[in-house]
Short mmCIF file of C-alpha atoms in Angstrom, two decimals:
data_model
loop_
_atom_site.label_atom_id
_atom_site.label_comp_id
_atom_site.label_asym_id
_atom_site.label_seq_id
_atom_site.Cartn_x
_atom_site.Cartn_y
_atom_site.Cartn_z
CA MET F 1 -126.90 -63.30 -16.73
CA ASN F 2 -127.88 -66.85 -16.03
CA HIS F 3 -125.38 -69.61 -16.13
CA LYS F 4 -126.36 -70.92 -19.82
CA GLU F 5 -125.76 -67.32 -20.99
CA ASN F 6 -122.33 -66.89 -19.01
CA ASN F 7 -121.10 -70.17 -20.52
CA LYS F 8 -122.16 -69.15 -24.07
CA GLN F 9 -120.37 -65.86 -23.57
CA VAL F 10 -117.29 -67.21 -22.00
CA TRP F 11 -117.23 -69.47 -24.67
CA GLU F 12 -117.29 -66.90 -27.48
CA ILE F 13 -114.15 -65.24 -26.14
CA ILE F 14 -112.32 -68.30 -25.53
CA SER F 15 -113.13 -69.77 -29.17
CA SER F 16 -112.00 -66.43 -30.50
CA ILE F 17 -108.71 -66.51 -28.80
CA LYS F 18 -108.13 -70.37 -28.19
CA THR F 19 -104.89 -69.63 -26.16
CA GLY F 20 -105.09 -68.62 -22.72
CA MET F 21 -102.56 -68.14 -20.00
CA LEU F 22 -102.61 -70.94 -17.12
CA ASN F 23 -101.31 -69.48 -13.91
CA THR F 24 -100.26 -71.67 -11.14
CA LEU F 25 -98.08 -71.36 -7.73
CA THR F 26 -94.76 -72.58 -7.67
CA MET F 27 -93.34 -74.25 -4.55
CA GLU F 28 -91.91 -70.84 -3.34
CA ASP F 29 -95.35 -69.41 -3.87
CA LYS F 30 -94.47 -67.18 -7.13
CA ILE F 31 -96.92 -66.99 -9.86
CA HIS F 32 -95.91 -68.81 -12.92
CA SER F 33 -97.58 -68.43 -16.12
CA ARG F 34 -97.51 -70.09 -19.29
CA PRO F 35 -99.72 -70.12 -22.60
CA MET F 36 -101.88 -72.96 -23.21
CA GLN F 37 -104.03 -74.21 -25.86
CA VAL F 38 -107.70 -75.12 -25.24
CA VAL F 39 -108.45 -78.23 -26.96
CA GLN F 40 -112.17 -78.53 -26.48
CA ASP F 41 -115.15 -77.83 -29.01
CA GLU F 42 -117.50 -76.08 -26.13
CA TYR F 43 -117.55 -75.01 -22.74
CA GLU F 44 -119.78 -75.94 -19.67
CA GLY F 45 -117.80 -75.36 -17.03
CA THR F 46 -114.28 -76.80 -17.45
CA LEU F 47 -111.50 -76.31 -19.32
CA TRP F 48 -109.23 -78.80 -21.17
CA PHE F 49 -105.55 -78.57 -21.97
CA PHE F 50 -102.83 -81.53 -23.24
CA THR F 51 -99.71 -81.37 -21.11
CA GLY F 52 -96.54 -83.48 -21.20
CA ASN F 53 -96.25 -85.60 -17.97
CA PRO F 54 -94.07 -85.33 -16.12
CA SER F 55 -93.63 -81.36 -16.06
CA GLU F 56 -93.11 -78.47 -13.73
CA LYS F 57 -96.86 -77.36 -14.11
CA ASN F 58 -98.16 -80.62 -13.29
CA MET F 59 -96.07 -80.67 -9.99
CA GLU F 60 -97.33 -77.10 -9.37
CA ILE F 61 -100.86 -78.34 -9.82
CA SER F 62 -100.50 -81.12 -7.57
CA ASN F 63 -98.74 -79.05 -4.83
CA ASP F 64 -101.73 -76.49 -5.05
CA SER F 65 -104.60 -76.98 -7.51
CA ASP F 66 -105.89 -73.22 -7.54
CA VAL F 67 -105.57 -71.89 -10.90
CA CYS F 68 -106.23 -68.89 -13.16
CA VAL F 69 -106.63 -68.76 -16.72
CA THR F 70 -106.53 -65.55 -18.44
CA PHE F 71 -107.77 -64.85 -22.02
CA SER F 72 -107.19 -61.57 -23.54
CA GLY F 73 -108.12 -60.35 -27.83
CA ASN F 74 -110.29 -58.20 -29.64
CA ASP F 75 -111.00 -55.86 -26.88
CA GLN F 76 -112.10 -58.68 -24.35
CA TYR F 77 -110.62 -60.24 -21.61
CA LEU F 78 -111.35 -63.19 -19.38
CA ALA F 79 -110.11 -64.50 -16.04
CA LEU F 80 -111.16 -67.85 -14.76
CA TYR F 81 -110.45 -69.33 -11.63
CA GLY F 82 -110.62 -72.88 -10.60
CA LYS F 83 -109.31 -76.09 -9.39
CA ALA F 84 -107.00 -78.18 -11.43
CA GLN F 85 -106.21 -81.72 -11.87
CA LEU F 86 -103.89 -83.81 -13.81
CA THR F 87 -105.93 -86.91 -15.48
CA LYS F 88 -104.55 -89.75 -17.84
CA ASP F 89 -107.96 -90.83 -19.06
CA GLN F 90 -107.72 -92.42 -22.18
CA ASN F 91 -110.96 -91.90 -23.35
CA LYS F 92 -111.08 -88.09 -22.66
CA ILE F 93 -107.61 -88.14 -24.67
CA ASP F 94 -109.01 -89.71 -27.58
CA GLU F 95 -112.03 -87.35 -27.59
CA LEU F 96 -109.92 -84.18 -27.50
CA TRP F 97 -106.93 -85.67 -29.77
CA ASN F 98 -106.47 -83.50 -32.81
CA PRO F 99 -103.57 -83.14 -35.39
CA MET F 100 -102.22 -80.10 -33.67
CA VAL F 101 -101.56 -82.03 -30.44
CA SER F 102 -99.96 -84.51 -32.27
CA ALA F 103 -97.17 -82.26 -33.16
CA TRP F 104 -96.19 -82.19 -29.38
CA PHE F 105 -96.57 -85.96 -29.01
CA PRO F 106 -95.36 -87.39 -31.96
CA GLU F 107 -95.50 -90.98 -30.23
CA GLY F 108 -99.24 -90.43 -30.21
CA LYS F 109 -102.19 -90.25 -27.94
CA GLU F 110 -101.52 -93.37 -25.98
CA SER F 111 -97.84 -92.25 -24.81
CA GLN F 112 -97.21 -92.52 -21.20
CA ARG F 113 -96.00 -88.81 -21.67
CA CYS F 114 -99.47 -87.52 -22.87
CA ALA F 115 -101.72 -86.46 -20.01
CA LEU F 116 -104.37 -83.75 -19.64
CA ILE F 117 -105.12 -80.76 -17.42
CA LYS F 118 -109.04 -80.47 -16.36
CA VAL F 119 -109.58 -77.24 -14.83
CA GLU F 120 -113.12 -77.28 -13.11
CA ILE F 121 -114.04 -73.27 -13.22
CA ILE F 122 -115.28 -72.06 -9.97
CA HIS F 123 -115.80 -67.92 -10.76
CA GLY F 124 -114.86 -65.65 -13.56
CA GLU F 125 -114.59 -62.22 -14.68
CA MET F 126 -115.75 -60.73 -18.17
CA TRP F 127 -114.42 -57.05 -19.48
CA ASP F 128 -115.51 -56.29 -22.93
CA SER F 129 -114.24 -52.58 -24.02
CA ASN F 130 -114.81 -52.89 -27.70
CA ILE F 131 -115.66 -49.62 -28.29
CA ASN F 132 -115.24 -47.17 -31.09
CA PRO F 133 -112.30 -44.69 -30.88
CA PHE F 134 -114.83 -41.84 -31.01
CA LYS F 135 -116.88 -43.17 -28.01
CA PHE F 136 -114.20 -43.94 -25.95
CA VAL F 137 -112.93 -40.27 -26.10
CA TYR F 138 -115.94 -38.94 -25.66
CA GLU F 139 -116.38 -41.38 -22.33
CA LEU F 140 -113.13 -40.31 -21.09
CA GLY F 141 -114.09 -36.47 -21.59
CA LYS F 142 -117.51 -36.90 -20.10
CA ALA F 143 -116.03 -38.90 -16.94
CA LYS F 144 -113.12 -36.16 -16.16
CA ILE F 145 -115.83 -33.20 -16.48
CA LYS F 146 -118.06 -35.37 -14.11
CA ASN F 147 -115.06 -36.29 -11.92
CA GLN F 148 -116.04 -40.01 -12.33
CA ARG F 149 -114.93 -43.21 -13.88
CA PRO F 150 -115.21 -43.76 -17.44
CA GLU F 151 -117.84 -46.35 -18.77
CA LEU F 152 -115.10 -48.18 -21.44
CA GLY F 153 -117.21 -51.27 -21.74
CA GLU F 154 -118.82 -54.09 -19.96
CA HIS F 155 -117.70 -56.21 -16.74
CA HIS F 156 -119.47 -59.34 -15.53
CA GLN F 157 -118.86 -61.56 -12.38
CA TYR F 158 -120.21 -64.98 -11.95
#
């Protein structure tokens, strides 16, 4: 699969789910996960999330910018690994602002608290196990008989 096809498949999964789990490392090197809503309308290798500033996640990102964002739904799974950074780029905030975000920032998009997390994706993995129940049982039985792993869907790395 080429880069453009990967991005298209990644966006199909993200746009159907919308909320991913942003995973950062705490100052004690423990994984900290929290749900975050994607606010963009397309995917070209970067994810965008609104965030209040200051926040614990922003401190974690400034301490270690390596993050993982996971999406799960409709028998599809996606893990994206990348570098995160906090930005207060007002042009980008204006571009991505929507009525849903305003609920988190009632003082408006010019608020000093309003910021974005930009995640530049370095690599990722996708799994699609959307197979009907009969095929699922068949694949499990076949794998057991042949003493091999069942083929329960697609897996791609990029």
